[in-house]
Amino acid sequence: MKKEFIVTPWEVTGKINYNKLIKEFGISPLANLPKEFQRNLLFRRGIVYGHRDFENILNAIKNKQKFVMMTGLMPSGKFHFGHALLVKQILFYQSLGAKLYIAVADLEAYNTRNPNLEELRKVAIEEYLINYIALGLKPKNYDFYFQSARSKDAKKSNAYYNLASKVSRYVTFNEVKAIYGSITPGKLNSALLQVSDMLHPQLKDFEGKINVLVPVGSDQDPHIKLARDIIQRIKDYRFSQLSSSYHMFMPGLKGDKMSSSDSTSYIALTNSSEEAANKIRKYAFSGGQATIQEHRKKGGNPDVDVSYQWLRMFFEENDKKLQNIYHNYKSGKLLTSELKQILIDKLTIFLKNHHRQREKAKKLVSKFI
Ligand code: TRP
């Protein structure tokens, strides 16, 4: 039987049913969050939908204990709105006082995609870091590093690479096969290095034992599983169990996957507002009917309409307004062209402001590396 969707670190295809994914992965639905989380649309609207051991982080917040938010970025291609969903979470945790660890997965990219570290470094800074700063990242309580060069401090660097090497002792090949299926040496190496990314904040040369939250896209759960298994077995260290959270993928313009390798599937944060508007008009998959008459009669389907989904996931903060758009589209009162225009207006304001922030961010980069 053909599976209706596949979600692994190396492949994401099909129409993802998140309820099924929760069961398949064995993660828990994320619900009943405290009010500071409700203020953030990603949590309020269930776009961050699943977790493992998130209670530990909620307790740390409640008891005013320090915690770490650790995540990573793959420096490939353009930084688009799909990537921005994670950045919104990073900024949210920074506002809650978390210490941030952000890994540039340049060695992972080297081993699985593009063997040019210099180019990867350039993409990481110009595409990712500058956009992070423009979106509001602050250089305090924060550690941004490249997997290929963990730290100028040899003690820290040694601790990180030692851990990356030692973790392999605590996992068998059968277990690797059970988690990943068939896997190449490059991918396995990247997975174990990512385990070190996620565990090393708890080493004594970094924070010491502490709660660590790893917010990620749904495809990263196998790595989290591996890391959590290793934590339970590793003898030399006493680590707190890792917490994780999972967000939905933002749909690509054409309704399927948003992919950096297909520029008609995304809008980059460096696209001009004119380019963005054209892409929406030309490519954004519509849940509307074929003719205006038919649309007025039968109404549209906001659940599959990409413009509506983008408003829900990113651009329309106001729940009331979003609800109105939903109902008006469903009833046929709102036409596809009008719905697209609502998104275009939001995008235009966002991008114009973002491009100004990017110019400022460029001057600040050195404070962030
Ligand atoms: N593998 C991640 C990706 O493809 C990047 C990554 C590297 C990461 N190290 C990490 C993510 C640690 C979370 C935590 O996007």
XYZ file of C-alpha atoms and ligand atoms in Angstrom:
384
model
C 0.000 0.000 0.000
C 1.322 3.450 -0.872
C 1.640 5.680 2.169
C -0.355 8.882 2.057
C 2.667 10.850 3.317
C 6.306 10.391 4.240
C 8.095 12.561 6.805
C 11.749 11.796 7.524
C 14.815 14.055 7.926
C 15.716 13.309 4.313
C 12.322 13.196 2.639
C 8.999 14.980 3.084
C 6.262 14.090 0.572
C 2.493 13.765 0.350
C -0.323 15.453 2.206
C 0.576 15.305 5.884
C -2.103 14.282 8.351
C -0.743 15.654 11.630
C -3.054 13.573 13.811
C -1.689 10.448 12.186
C 1.853 11.774 12.427
C 1.464 12.287 16.175
C 0.491 8.627 16.509
C 3.138 7.360 14.124
C 5.941 9.232 15.898
C 4.551 8.633 19.368
C 4.642 12.316 20.306
C 2.028 14.148 22.385
C -0.400 16.818 21.232
C 0.453 20.271 22.582
C -2.542 21.843 24.302
C -3.646 23.853 27.343
C -0.644 26.117 27.324
C -0.346 28.997 29.812
C -1.375 32.461 28.776
C 2.033 33.812 27.736
C 1.959 31.138 25.021
C -1.578 32.030 23.977
C -0.321 35.439 22.946
C 1.727 33.846 20.199
C -0.349 32.841 17.196
C 1.756 29.766 16.488
C 0.772 28.268 19.839
C -2.725 29.740 19.995
C -3.654 28.307 16.603
C -2.012 24.929 17.086
C 0.643 25.425 14.427
C 3.148 24.270 17.024
C 1.111 21.136 17.593
C 3.156 18.409 19.246
C 5.838 17.788 21.857
C 7.882 15.450 23.978
C 8.299 16.329 27.675
C 7.292 19.956 27.170
C 6.011 19.985 30.783
C 9.616 20.247 31.969
C 9.963 23.549 30.146
C 6.613 24.830 31.413
C 7.729 23.981 34.949
C 11.050 25.733 34.482
C 9.197 28.826 33.290
C 6.749 28.652 36.167
C 9.502 28.194 38.752
C 11.672 30.868 37.154
C 14.465 28.398 36.463
C 16.893 28.880 33.613
C 16.372 26.778 30.526
C 17.969 26.452 27.115
C 16.335 26.633 23.713
C 18.540 24.766 21.266
C 17.900 24.476 17.551
C 19.696 24.395 14.238
C 19.480 25.670 10.708
C 20.419 24.057 7.447
C 22.181 26.731 5.371
C 20.769 25.868 1.989
C 19.220 28.288 -0.452
C 17.027 31.241 0.311
C 15.520 32.068 3.676
C 11.740 31.871 3.163
C 8.587 32.198 5.261
C 8.621 28.490 6.099
C 11.933 29.101 7.884
C 10.503 32.162 9.595
C 8.070 30.002 11.598
C 10.995 28.606 13.568
C 12.532 32.043 14.007
C 9.285 33.324 15.493
C 9.576 30.602 18.124
C 13.242 31.362 18.768
C 12.370 35.023 19.384
C 9.489 34.025 21.623
C 11.749 31.880 23.831
C 14.338 34.640 23.909
C 11.622 36.971 25.189
C 10.842 34.433 27.917
C 14.478 34.569 29.040
C 15.756 31.290 27.589
C 19.406 30.961 26.748
C 19.584 30.340 22.999
C 21.886 27.891 21.268
C 21.693 28.007 17.488
C 23.735 25.590 15.382
C 24.531 26.196 11.758
C 24.436 22.672 10.341
C 27.280 23.324 7.924
C 28.893 19.911 8.446
C 25.533 18.231 7.934
C 25.077 20.213 4.726
C 28.638 19.345 3.705
C 28.026 15.633 4.200
C 24.573 15.477 2.655
C 24.261 18.350 0.157
C 26.976 20.814 -0.702
C 30.661 20.186 0.052
C 31.688 23.838 0.133
C 32.038 25.152 3.668
C 32.870 28.690 2.610
C 29.741 28.979 0.531
C 27.664 27.434 3.325
C 29.059 29.966 5.783
C 28.129 32.799 3.462
C 24.559 31.508 3.055
C 24.226 31.018 6.818
C 25.168 34.633 7.492
C 23.637 36.493 4.575
C 20.446 34.499 4.223
C 19.793 33.196 7.720
C 21.510 35.243 10.408
C 20.777 38.638 8.855
C 17.107 37.718 8.535
C 17.043 36.459 12.134
C 18.458 39.801 13.304
C 16.044 41.759 11.117
C 13.184 39.744 12.619
C 14.273 40.752 16.120
C 16.986 38.425 17.438
C 19.048 40.044 20.222
C 22.730 39.298 20.825
C 22.259 38.588 24.512
C 21.984 35.255 26.276
C 22.727 33.624 22.993
C 25.278 31.290 21.404
C 25.389 30.975 17.618
C 27.911 28.546 16.199
C 28.959 26.556 13.171
C 29.180 22.776 13.543
C 32.548 22.995 11.790
C 33.978 25.452 14.337
C 32.255 25.100 17.678
C 34.238 27.593 19.713
C 37.489 29.535 19.891
C 37.726 28.246 23.456
C 39.497 24.887 23.055
C 37.949 23.443 26.205
C 34.448 24.062 24.931
C 35.248 22.906 21.452
C 36.868 19.696 22.698
C 33.904 18.974 24.927
C 31.485 19.308 22.002
C 33.472 17.118 19.579
C 34.252 14.556 22.290
C 30.573 14.185 22.959
C 29.785 13.867 19.254
C 32.231 11.006 19.055
C 31.354 9.308 22.336
C 27.619 9.087 21.707
C 28.177 6.451 19.021
C 29.070 3.977 21.775
C 25.493 4.115 23.081
C 23.608 3.175 19.961
C 23.500 -0.040 17.948
C 23.254 -0.360 14.199
C 19.916 -2.142 14.500
C 18.547 0.776 16.414
C 19.849 3.179 13.779
C 18.124 1.089 11.118
C 14.899 1.009 13.128
C 14.893 4.804 13.440
C 16.165 5.824 9.998
C 15.749 2.862 7.680
C 18.683 2.684 5.304
C 21.183 5.424 5.987
C 24.482 6.537 4.435
C 27.625 7.148 6.516
C 27.337 10.888 5.854
C 23.805 10.984 7.167
C 24.635 8.865 10.196
C 27.556 11.110 11.005
C 25.280 14.155 10.735
C 22.681 12.533 12.987
C 25.272 11.849 15.703
C 26.679 15.354 15.431
C 23.158 16.704 15.803
C 22.822 14.617 18.964
C 25.859 16.464 20.283
C 24.251 19.778 19.273
C 21.245 18.898 21.385
C 23.102 17.471 24.414
C 26.213 19.623 24.727
C 24.514 22.637 26.357
C 24.347 20.406 29.464
C 28.092 19.764 29.600
C 29.919 21.401 32.469
C 31.904 23.596 30.082
C 28.597 25.046 28.890
C 25.521 25.378 31.170
C 25.747 22.165 33.196
C 22.659 20.028 33.733
C 19.661 22.053 32.605
C 16.331 21.702 30.800
C 16.764 21.976 27.061
C 13.954 22.529 24.576
C 14.478 21.738 20.901
C 11.778 23.293 18.685
C 11.858 21.771 15.199
C 9.893 20.955 12.077
C 8.202 17.573 12.140
C 10.853 15.877 9.996
C 13.461 16.142 12.762
C 11.811 13.827 15.279
C 13.986 10.777 14.466
C 17.047 12.747 15.615
C 15.245 13.693 18.808
C 14.353 10.058 19.444
C 17.955 9.029 18.981
C 19.177 11.768 21.334
C 16.628 10.845 23.996
C 17.581 7.158 23.810
C 21.242 8.043 24.180
C 20.564 10.296 27.186
C 19.066 7.335 28.990
C 22.106 5.178 28.379
C 25.141 7.393 28.407
C 27.272 6.625 31.430
C 29.769 9.485 31.652
C 27.142 12.194 32.001
C 23.906 12.869 33.856
C 21.739 14.821 31.462
C 18.171 16.014 31.951
C 15.889 14.435 29.385
C 15.477 16.551 26.249
C 12.182 18.336 25.522
C 11.038 18.994 21.980
C 8.226 20.685 20.107
C 7.039 20.305 16.521
C 5.531 22.820 14.144
C 3.573 22.212 10.982
C 5.133 22.922 7.631
C 3.902 26.067 5.943
C 2.429 24.931 2.605
C 4.305 25.922 -0.519
C 2.622 28.386 -2.882
C 1.330 25.618 -5.109
C -0.195 23.780 -2.183
C 2.453 21.110 -1.778
C 5.913 21.328 -0.286
C 7.759 24.605 0.216
C 11.247 23.920 -1.021
C 14.335 26.157 -1.314
C 15.139 24.430 -4.595
C 11.908 25.607 -6.283
C 11.537 29.387 -6.318
C 7.888 29.144 -7.407
C 7.088 27.301 -4.156
C 8.125 30.028 -1.724
C 8.506 33.732 -1.092
C 11.923 34.649 0.224
C 12.277 37.391 2.805
C 14.577 39.139 0.343
C 11.995 39.084 -2.483
C 10.696 42.533 -3.407
C 7.066 43.227 -2.599
C 6.336 43.301 -6.353
C 7.885 39.872 -6.854
C 5.953 38.599 -3.872
C 2.631 39.957 -5.172
C 3.269 38.417 -8.592
C 4.066 35.045 -7.081
C 0.869 35.105 -5.036
C -1.247 36.051 -8.058
C 0.404 33.543 -10.336
C 1.091 30.503 -8.147
C -0.838 30.585 -4.872
C -3.116 27.558 -4.935
C -6.731 28.609 -4.567
C -9.564 26.870 -2.792
C -12.008 28.852 -4.899
C -14.414 27.709 -7.601
C -13.759 27.852 -11.334
C -16.080 30.787 -12.050
C -17.312 33.726 -9.994
C -20.914 32.551 -10.320
C -20.032 29.133 -9.039
C -17.917 30.614 -6.226
C -20.771 32.849 -5.081
C -23.071 29.835 -5.080
C -20.890 27.120 -3.547
C -18.224 29.141 -1.722
C -14.501 28.403 -1.431
C -12.457 26.041 0.692
C -10.137 27.974 3.031
C -8.640 24.761 4.411
C -6.796 24.074 1.179
C -6.374 27.689 0.089
C -2.722 28.682 0.395
C -3.392 32.420 0.812
C -5.730 31.702 3.692
C -3.250 29.268 5.265
C -0.463 31.823 5.062
C -2.697 34.401 6.768
C -3.470 31.864 9.469
C 0.103 30.755 10.023
C 1.891 34.071 9.777
C 0.309 37.252 8.487
C -3.054 37.838 10.205
C -2.491 38.282 13.939
C -6.090 39.198 14.672
C -8.239 36.110 15.337
C -11.505 37.921 14.721
C -10.375 39.195 11.327
C -9.064 35.768 10.414
C -12.362 34.180 11.353
C -14.246 36.678 9.199
C -12.024 35.905 6.252
C -12.624 32.203 6.809
C -16.404 32.535 6.879
C -16.639 35.014 4.044
C -14.517 32.825 1.828
C -16.441 29.706 2.718
C -19.766 31.391 2.041
C -18.635 32.749 -1.314
C -18.862 36.388 -0.256
C -15.089 36.774 -0.564
C -13.567 35.984 -3.964
C -10.175 34.380 -4.514
C -8.763 37.562 -6.046
C -9.917 39.481 -2.965
C -8.465 36.948 -0.587
C -5.160 37.062 -2.439
C -5.226 40.852 -2.215
C -5.623 40.701 1.579
C -2.495 38.575 1.760
C -0.618 40.758 -0.729
C -1.372 43.892 1.304
C -0.045 42.217 4.461
C 3.008 40.859 2.665
C 3.813 44.238 1.150
C 3.829 45.972 4.514
C 5.835 43.150 6.056
C 8.484 43.004 3.323
C 8.980 46.772 3.061
C 9.598 46.970 6.783
C 11.714 43.821 6.783
C 14.007 45.162 4.071
C 14.643 48.295 6.121
C 15.405 46.098 9.136
C 17.772 44.011 7.001
C 19.837 47.082 6.133
C 20.214 47.822 9.840
C 20.907 44.154 10.578
C 23.793 44.042 8.116
C 25.672 46.562 10.248
C 25.104 44.528 13.395
C 26.190 41.069 12.197
C 29.576 41.158 13.904
C 27.846 41.374 17.297
C 26.120 38.063 16.574
C 28.984 35.782 15.544
N 19.092 18.817 10.823
C 18.529 20.117 11.000
C 17.849 20.549 9.673
O 17.949 19.863 8.697
C 19.538 21.139 11.432
C 20.100 20.901 12.809
C 21.400 20.649 13.108
C 19.404 20.939 14.056
N 21.587 20.551 14.433
C 20.386 20.711 15.055
C 18.082 21.145 14.414
C 20.033 20.667 16.395
C 17.727 21.090 15.763
C 18.718 20.852 16.741
O 17.221 21.566 9.606
